[in-house]
PDB file of C-alpha atoms in Angstrom:
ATOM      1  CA  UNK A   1     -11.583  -5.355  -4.197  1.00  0.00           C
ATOM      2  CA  UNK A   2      -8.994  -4.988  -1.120  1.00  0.00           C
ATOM      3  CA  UNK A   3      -7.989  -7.328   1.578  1.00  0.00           C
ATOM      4  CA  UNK A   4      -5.034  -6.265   4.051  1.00  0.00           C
ATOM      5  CA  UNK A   5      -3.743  -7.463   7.205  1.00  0.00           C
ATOM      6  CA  UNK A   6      -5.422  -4.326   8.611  1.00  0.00           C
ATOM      7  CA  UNK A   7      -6.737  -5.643  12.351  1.00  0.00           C
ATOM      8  CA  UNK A   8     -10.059  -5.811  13.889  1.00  0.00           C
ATOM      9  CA  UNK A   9     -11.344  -2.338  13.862  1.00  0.00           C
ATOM     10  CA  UNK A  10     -13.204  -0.380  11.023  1.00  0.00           C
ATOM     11  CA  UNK A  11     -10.980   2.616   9.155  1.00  0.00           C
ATOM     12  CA  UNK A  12     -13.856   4.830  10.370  1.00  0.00           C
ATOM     13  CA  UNK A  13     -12.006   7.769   9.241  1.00  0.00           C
ATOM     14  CA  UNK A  14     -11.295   6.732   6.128  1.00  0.00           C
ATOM     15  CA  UNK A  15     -14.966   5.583   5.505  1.00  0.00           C
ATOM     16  CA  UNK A  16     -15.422   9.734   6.673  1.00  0.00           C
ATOM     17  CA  UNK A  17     -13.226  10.985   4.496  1.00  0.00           C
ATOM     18  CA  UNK A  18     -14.665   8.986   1.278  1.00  0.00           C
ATOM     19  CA  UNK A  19     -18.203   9.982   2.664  1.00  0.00           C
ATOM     20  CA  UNK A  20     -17.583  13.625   3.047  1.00  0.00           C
ATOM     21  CA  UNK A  21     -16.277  13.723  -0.181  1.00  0.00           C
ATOM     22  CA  UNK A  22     -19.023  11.912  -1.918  1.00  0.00           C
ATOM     23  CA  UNK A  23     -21.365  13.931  -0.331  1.00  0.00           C
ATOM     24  CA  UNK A  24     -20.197  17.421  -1.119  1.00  0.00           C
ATOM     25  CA  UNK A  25     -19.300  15.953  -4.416  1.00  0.00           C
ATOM     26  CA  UNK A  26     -23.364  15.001  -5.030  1.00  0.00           C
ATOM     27  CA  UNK A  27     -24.784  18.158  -3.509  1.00  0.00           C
ATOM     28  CA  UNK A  28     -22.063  20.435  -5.478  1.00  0.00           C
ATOM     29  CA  UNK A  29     -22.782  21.582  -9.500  1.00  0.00           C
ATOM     30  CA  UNK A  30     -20.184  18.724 -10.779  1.00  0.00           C
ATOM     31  CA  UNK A  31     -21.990  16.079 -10.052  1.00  0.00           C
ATOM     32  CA  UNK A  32     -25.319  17.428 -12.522  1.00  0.00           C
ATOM     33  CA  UNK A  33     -27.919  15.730  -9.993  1.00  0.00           C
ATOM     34  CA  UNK A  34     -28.598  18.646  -7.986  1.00  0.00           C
ATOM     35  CA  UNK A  35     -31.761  20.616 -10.188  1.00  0.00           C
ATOM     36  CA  UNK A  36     -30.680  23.622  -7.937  1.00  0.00           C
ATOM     37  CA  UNK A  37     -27.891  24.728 -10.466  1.00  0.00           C
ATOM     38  CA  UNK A  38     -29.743  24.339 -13.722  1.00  0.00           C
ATOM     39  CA  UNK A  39     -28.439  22.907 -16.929  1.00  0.00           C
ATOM     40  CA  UNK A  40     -27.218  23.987 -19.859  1.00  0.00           C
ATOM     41  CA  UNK A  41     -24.800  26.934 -20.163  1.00  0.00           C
ATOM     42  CA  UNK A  42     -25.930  27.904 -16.332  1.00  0.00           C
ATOM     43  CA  UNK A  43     -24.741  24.574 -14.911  1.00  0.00           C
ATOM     44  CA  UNK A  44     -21.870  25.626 -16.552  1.00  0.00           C
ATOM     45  CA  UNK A  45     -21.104  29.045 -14.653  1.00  0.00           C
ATOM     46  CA  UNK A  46     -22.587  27.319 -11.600  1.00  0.00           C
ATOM     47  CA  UNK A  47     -19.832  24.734 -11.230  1.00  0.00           C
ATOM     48  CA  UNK A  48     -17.363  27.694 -12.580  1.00  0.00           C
ATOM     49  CA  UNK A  49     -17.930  29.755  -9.833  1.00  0.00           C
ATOM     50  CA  UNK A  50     -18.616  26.867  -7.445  1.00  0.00           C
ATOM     51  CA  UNK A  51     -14.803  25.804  -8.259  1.00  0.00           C
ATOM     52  CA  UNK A  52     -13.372  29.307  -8.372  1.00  0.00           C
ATOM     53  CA  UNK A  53     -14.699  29.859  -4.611  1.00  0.00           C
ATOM     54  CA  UNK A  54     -13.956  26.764  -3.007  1.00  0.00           C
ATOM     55  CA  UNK A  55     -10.752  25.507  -5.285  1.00  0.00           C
ATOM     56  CA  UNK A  56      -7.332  27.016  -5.062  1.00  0.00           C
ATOM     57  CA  UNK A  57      -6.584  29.985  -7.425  1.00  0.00           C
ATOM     58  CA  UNK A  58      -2.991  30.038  -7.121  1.00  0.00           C
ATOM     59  CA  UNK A  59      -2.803  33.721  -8.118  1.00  0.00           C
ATOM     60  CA  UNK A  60      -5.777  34.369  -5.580  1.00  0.00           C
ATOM     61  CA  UNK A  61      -4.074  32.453  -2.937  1.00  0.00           C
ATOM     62  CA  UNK A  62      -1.525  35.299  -2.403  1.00  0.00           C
ATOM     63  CA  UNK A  63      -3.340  38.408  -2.784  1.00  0.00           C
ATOM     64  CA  UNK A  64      -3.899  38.759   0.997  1.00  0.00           C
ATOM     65  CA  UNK A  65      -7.667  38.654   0.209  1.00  0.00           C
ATOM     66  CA  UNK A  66      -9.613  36.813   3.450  1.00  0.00           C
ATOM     67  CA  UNK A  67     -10.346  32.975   3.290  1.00  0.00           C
ATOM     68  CA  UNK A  68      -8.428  32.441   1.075  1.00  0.00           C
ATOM     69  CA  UNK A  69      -5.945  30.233   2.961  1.00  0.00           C
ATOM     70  CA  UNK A  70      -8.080  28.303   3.621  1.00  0.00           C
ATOM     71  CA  UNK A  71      -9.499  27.074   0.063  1.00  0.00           C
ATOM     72  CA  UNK A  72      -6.558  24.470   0.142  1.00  0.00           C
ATOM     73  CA  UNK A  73      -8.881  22.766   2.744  1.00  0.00           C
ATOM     74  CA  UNK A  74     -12.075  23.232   1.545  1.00  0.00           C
ATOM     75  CA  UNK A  75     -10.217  22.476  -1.869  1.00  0.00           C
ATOM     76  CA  UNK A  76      -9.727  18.491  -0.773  1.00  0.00           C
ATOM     77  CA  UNK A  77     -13.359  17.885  -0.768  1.00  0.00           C
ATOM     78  CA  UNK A  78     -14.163  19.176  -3.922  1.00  0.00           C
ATOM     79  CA  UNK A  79     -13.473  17.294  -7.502  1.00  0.00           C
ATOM     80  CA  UNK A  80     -14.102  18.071 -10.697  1.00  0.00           C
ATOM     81  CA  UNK A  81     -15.979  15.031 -11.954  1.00  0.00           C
ATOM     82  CA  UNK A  82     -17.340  11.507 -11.652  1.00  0.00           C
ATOM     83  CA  UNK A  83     -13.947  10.372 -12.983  1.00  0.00           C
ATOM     84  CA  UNK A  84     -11.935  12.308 -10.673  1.00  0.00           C
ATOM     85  CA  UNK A  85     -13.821  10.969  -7.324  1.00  0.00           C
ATOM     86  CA  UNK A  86     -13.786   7.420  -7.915  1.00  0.00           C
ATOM     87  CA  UNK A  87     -10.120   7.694  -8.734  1.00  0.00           C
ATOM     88  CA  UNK A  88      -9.514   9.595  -5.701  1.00  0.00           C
ATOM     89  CA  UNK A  89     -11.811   7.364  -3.418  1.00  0.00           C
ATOM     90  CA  UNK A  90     -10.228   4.122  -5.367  1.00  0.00           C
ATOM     91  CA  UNK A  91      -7.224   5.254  -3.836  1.00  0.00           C
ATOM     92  CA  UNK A  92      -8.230   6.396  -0.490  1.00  0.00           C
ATOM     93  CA  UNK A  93     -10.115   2.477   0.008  1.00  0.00           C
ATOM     94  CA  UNK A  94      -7.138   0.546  -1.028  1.00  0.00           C
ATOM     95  CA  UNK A  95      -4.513   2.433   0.812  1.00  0.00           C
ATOM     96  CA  UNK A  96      -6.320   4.435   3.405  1.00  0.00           C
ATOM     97  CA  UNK A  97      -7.368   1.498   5.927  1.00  0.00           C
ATOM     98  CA  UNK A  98      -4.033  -0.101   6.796  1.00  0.00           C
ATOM     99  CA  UNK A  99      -2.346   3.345   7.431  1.00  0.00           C
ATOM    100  CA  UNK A 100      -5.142   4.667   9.678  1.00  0.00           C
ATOM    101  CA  UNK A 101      -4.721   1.220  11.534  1.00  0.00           C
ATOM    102  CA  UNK A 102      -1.214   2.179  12.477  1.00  0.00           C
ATOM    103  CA  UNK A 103      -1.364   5.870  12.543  1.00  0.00           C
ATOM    104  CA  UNK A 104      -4.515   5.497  15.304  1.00  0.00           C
ATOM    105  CA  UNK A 105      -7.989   7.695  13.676  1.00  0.00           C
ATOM    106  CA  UNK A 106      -7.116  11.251  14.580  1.00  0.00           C
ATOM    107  CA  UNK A 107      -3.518  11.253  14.072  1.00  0.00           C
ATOM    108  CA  UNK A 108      -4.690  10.385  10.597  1.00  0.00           C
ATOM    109  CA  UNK A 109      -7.445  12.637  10.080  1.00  0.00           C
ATOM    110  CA  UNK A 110      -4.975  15.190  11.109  1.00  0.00           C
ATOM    111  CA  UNK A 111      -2.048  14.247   9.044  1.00  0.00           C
ATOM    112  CA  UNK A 112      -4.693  14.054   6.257  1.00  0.00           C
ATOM    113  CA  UNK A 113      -5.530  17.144   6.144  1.00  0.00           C
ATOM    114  CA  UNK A 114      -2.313  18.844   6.443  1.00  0.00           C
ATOM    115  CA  UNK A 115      -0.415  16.599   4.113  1.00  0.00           C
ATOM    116  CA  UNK A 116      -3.062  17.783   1.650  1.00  0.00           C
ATOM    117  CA  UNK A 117      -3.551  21.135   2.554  1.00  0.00           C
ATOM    118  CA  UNK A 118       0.319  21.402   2.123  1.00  0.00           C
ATOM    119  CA  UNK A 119       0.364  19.838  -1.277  1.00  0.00           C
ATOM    120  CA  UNK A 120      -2.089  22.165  -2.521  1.00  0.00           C
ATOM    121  CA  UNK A 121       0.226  25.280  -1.196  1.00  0.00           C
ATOM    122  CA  UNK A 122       3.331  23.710  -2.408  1.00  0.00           C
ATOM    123  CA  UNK A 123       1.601  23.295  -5.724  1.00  0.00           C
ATOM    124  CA  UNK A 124       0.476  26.773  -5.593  1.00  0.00           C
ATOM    125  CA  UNK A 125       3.653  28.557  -4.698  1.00  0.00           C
ATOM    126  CA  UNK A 126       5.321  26.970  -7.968  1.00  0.00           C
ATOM    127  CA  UNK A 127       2.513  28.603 -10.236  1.00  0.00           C
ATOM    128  CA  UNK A 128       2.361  31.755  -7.757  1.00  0.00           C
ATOM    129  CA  UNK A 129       0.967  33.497 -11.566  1.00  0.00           C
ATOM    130  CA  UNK A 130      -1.791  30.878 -12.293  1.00  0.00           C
ATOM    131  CA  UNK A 131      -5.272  31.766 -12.526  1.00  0.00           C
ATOM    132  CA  UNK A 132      -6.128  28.327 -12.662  1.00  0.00           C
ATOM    133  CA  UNK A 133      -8.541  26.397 -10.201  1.00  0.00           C
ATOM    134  CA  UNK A 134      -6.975  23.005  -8.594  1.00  0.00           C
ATOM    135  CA  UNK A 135      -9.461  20.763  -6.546  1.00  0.00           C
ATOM    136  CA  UNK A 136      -9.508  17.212  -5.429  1.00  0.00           C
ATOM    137  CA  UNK A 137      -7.913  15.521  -2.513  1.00  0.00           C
ATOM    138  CA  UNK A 138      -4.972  13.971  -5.040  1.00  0.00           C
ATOM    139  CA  UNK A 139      -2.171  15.887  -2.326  1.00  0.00           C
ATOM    140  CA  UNK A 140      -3.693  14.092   0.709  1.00  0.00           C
ATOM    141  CA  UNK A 141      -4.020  10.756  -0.547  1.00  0.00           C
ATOM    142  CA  UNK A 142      -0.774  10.679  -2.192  1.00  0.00           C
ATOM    143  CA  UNK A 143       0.506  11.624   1.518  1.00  0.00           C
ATOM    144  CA  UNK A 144      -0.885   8.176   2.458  1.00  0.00           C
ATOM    145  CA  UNK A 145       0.753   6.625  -0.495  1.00  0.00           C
ATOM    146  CA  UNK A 146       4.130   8.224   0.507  1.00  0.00           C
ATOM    147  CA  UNK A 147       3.200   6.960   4.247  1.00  0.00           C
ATOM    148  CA  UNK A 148       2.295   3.670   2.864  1.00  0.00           C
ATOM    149  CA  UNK A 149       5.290   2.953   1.181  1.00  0.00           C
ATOM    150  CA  UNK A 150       7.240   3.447   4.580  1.00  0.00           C
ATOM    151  CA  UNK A 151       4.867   1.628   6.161  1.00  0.00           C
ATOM    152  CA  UNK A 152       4.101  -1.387   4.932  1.00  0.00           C
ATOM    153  CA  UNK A 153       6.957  -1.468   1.840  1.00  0.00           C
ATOM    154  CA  UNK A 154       6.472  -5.609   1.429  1.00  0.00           C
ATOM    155  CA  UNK A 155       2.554  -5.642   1.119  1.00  0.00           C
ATOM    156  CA  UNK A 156       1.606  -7.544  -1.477  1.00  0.00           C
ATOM    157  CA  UNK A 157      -0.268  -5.195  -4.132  1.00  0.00           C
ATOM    158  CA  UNK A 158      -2.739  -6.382  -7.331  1.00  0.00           C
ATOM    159  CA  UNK A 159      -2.654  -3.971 -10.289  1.00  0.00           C
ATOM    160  CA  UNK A 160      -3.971  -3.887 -13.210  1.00  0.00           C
ATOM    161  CA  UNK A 161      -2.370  -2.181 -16.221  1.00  0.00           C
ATOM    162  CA  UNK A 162      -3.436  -1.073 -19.570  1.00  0.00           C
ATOM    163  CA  UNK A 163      -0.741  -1.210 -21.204  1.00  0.00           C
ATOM    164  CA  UNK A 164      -0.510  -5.486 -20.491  1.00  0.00           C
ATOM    165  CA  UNK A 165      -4.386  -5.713 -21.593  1.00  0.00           C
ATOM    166  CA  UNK A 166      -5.250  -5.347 -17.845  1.00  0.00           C
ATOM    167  CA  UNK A 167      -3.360  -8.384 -16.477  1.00  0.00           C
ATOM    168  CA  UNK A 168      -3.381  -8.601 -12.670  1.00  0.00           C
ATOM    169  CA  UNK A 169       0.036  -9.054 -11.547  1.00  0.00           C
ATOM    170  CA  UNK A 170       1.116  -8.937  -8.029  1.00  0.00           C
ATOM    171  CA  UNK A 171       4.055  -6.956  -6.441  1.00  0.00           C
ATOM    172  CA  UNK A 172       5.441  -5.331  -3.572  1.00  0.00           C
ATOM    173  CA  UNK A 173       4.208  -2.217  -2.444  1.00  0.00           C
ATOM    174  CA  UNK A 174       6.921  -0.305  -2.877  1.00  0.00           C
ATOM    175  CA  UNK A 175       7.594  -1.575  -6.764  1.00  0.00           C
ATOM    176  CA  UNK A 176       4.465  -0.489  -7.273  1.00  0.00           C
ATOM    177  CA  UNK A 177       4.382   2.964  -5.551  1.00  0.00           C
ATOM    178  CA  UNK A 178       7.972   3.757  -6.832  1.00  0.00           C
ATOM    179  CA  UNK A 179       6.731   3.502 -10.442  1.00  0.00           C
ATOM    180  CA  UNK A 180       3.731   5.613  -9.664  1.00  0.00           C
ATOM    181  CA  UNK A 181       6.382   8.300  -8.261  1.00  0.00           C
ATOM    182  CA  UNK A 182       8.047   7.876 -10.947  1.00  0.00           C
ATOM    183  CA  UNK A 183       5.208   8.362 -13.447  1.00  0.00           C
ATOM    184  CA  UNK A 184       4.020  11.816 -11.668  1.00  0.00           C
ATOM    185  CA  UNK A 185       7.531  13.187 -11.656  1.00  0.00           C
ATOM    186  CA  UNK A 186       7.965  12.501 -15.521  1.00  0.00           C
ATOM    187  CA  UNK A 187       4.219  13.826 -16.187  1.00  0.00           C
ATOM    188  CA  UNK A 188       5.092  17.159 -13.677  1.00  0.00           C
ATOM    189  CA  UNK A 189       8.035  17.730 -15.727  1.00  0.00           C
ATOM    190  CA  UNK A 190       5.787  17.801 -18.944  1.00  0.00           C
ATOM    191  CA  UNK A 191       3.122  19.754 -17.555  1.00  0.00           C
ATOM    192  CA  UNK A 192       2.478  23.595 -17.426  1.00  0.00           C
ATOM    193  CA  UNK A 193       0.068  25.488 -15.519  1.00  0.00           C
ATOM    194  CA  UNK A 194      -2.655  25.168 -18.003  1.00  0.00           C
ATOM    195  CA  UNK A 195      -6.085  22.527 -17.255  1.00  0.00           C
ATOM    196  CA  UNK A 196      -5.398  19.038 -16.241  1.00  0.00           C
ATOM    197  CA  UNK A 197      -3.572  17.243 -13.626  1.00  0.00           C
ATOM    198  CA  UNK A 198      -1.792  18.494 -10.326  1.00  0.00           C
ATOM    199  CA  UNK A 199       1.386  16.169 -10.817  1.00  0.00           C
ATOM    200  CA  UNK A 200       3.141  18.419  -8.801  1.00  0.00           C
ATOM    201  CA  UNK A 201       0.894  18.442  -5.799  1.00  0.00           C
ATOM    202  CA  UNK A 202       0.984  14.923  -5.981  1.00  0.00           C
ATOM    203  CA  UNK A 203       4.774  14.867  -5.550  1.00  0.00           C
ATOM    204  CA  UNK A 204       4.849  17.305  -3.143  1.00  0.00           C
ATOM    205  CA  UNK A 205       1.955  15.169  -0.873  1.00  0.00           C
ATOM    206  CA  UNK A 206       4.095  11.989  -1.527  1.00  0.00           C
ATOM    207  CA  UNK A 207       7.362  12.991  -0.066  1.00  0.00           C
ATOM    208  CA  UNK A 208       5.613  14.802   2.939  1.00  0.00           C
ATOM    209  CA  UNK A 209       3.851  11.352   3.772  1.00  0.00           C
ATOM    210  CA  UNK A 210       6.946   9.865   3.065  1.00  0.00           C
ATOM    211  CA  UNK A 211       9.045  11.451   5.317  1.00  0.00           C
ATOM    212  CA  UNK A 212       6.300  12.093   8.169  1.00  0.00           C
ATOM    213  CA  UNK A 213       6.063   8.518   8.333  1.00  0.00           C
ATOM    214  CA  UNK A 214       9.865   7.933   8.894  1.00  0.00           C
ATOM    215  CA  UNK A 215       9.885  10.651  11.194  1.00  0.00           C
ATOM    216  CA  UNK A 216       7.048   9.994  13.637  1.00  0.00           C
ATOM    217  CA  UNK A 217       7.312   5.770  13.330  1.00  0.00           C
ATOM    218  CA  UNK A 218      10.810   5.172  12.562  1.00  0.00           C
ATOM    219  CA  UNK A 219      12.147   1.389  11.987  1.00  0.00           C
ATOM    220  CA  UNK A 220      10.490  -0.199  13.992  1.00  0.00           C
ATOM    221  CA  UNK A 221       6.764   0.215  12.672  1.00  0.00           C
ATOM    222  CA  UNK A 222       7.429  -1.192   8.799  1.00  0.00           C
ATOM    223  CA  UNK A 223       5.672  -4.399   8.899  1.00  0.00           C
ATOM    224  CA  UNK A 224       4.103  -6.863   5.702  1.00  0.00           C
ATOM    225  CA  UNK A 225       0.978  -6.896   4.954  1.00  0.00           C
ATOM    226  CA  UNK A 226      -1.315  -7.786   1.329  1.00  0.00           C
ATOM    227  CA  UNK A 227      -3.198  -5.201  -0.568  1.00  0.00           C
ATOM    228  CA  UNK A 228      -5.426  -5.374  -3.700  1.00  0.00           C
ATOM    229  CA  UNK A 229      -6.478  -2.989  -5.901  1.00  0.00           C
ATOM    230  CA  UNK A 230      -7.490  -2.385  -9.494  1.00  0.00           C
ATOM    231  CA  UNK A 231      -4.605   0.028 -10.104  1.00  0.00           C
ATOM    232  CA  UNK A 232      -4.253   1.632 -14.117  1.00  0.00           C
ATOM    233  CA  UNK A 233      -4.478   5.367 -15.740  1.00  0.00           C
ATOM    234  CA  UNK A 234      -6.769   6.316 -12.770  1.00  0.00           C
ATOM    235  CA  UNK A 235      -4.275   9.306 -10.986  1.00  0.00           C
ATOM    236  CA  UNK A 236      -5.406  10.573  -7.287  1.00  0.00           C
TER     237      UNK A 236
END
């Protein structure tokens, strides 16, 4: 699925991240394998509420009421179904080990956490009205993507797409990152603050990456590198 010029050492904090995930995922209402919540019309309500209290409600977010600043944390370990997590984790895999490699583990845990948690805020101050619930750790990884890109611009990337029957054709990273900007920033323009995807969050997580990565590494850390991944519809 991936190889990279990533060195010696295990992305252990990736492998966390994708764990933690997984885990609350499994344990949570979404996943329908914990009997705890029920079935029927009271799985339902269970994963309802279990959205509602640990997913951002942008309207919520500002009301002043307690903890909520922090659900765009807790938010980044939740998803919304099977679909949504692999896509995510998909993501996370291909692109997650070579930037934790540079970064070191806690520097990206950290910047992680508060790319996402900043994507989620961003996305929330733009639909300040919305009583709709966002979840999913889409603004964090696409900080890695935007770090990525700066990065390691000339690693060689597989994707597949659809719309060529699923061809695998290589290019350079950032050919292939550019037209995923490109594709969030056309489908954010289209979007409203009804159900579906956070394209906005993911553009807001992008650029942050983007321009931590430039700040904090400058020049001098943009090396090559190869990358594989079965890359199509799936959005983090």
């Amino acid at each position: 699925m991936i190889e990279t010029s990533a060195g010696p050492g295990r992305p252990l904090m990736t492998y966390t991240l994708m764990a933690l995930c997984c885990l609350v995922f499994v344990l949570g209402p979404a996943s329908g394998l914990n009997p705890g919540y029920g079935t029927g019309s009271e799985l339902v309500g269970a994963q309802s509420a279990y959205f509602e209290r640990w997913g951002v409600v942008p309207s919520a977010l500002w009301s002043g009421t307690p903890g909520e600043p922090l659900t765009p944390l807790t938010a980044l370990f939740v998803h919304g179904n099977w679909l949504h997590l692999l896509g995510n984790m998909l993501f996370l895999y291909v692109f997650g080990a070579m930037t934790e490699e540079r970064m070191g583990r806690v520097q990206f845990a950290l910047f992680y956490l508060a790319t996402g948690y900043l994507a989620l805020l961003g996305y929330a101050a733009a639909h300040a009205d919305s009583s709709q619930t966002l979840v999913g750790a889409s603004g964090a990884i696409s900080g890695v993507l935007g770090a990525f890109l700066w990065l390691f611009p000339q690693a060689r990337v597989t994707s597949l797409f659809p719309f060529l029957f699923f061809l695998p054709l290589r290019f350079p990273a950032w050919v292939v990152l550019i037209f995923w900007v490109a594709l969030q920033w056309l489908a954010a323009r289209e979007a409203d603050d009804g159900p579906g995807v956070a394209y906005l969050a993911h553009l807001v997580g992008f650029t942050l990456g983007f321009l931590y990565a430039w700040a904090r590494f400058g020049r001098t850390a943009r090396v090559g590198g190869a990358a594989r991944s079965s890359e199509g519809e799936s959005q983090p």
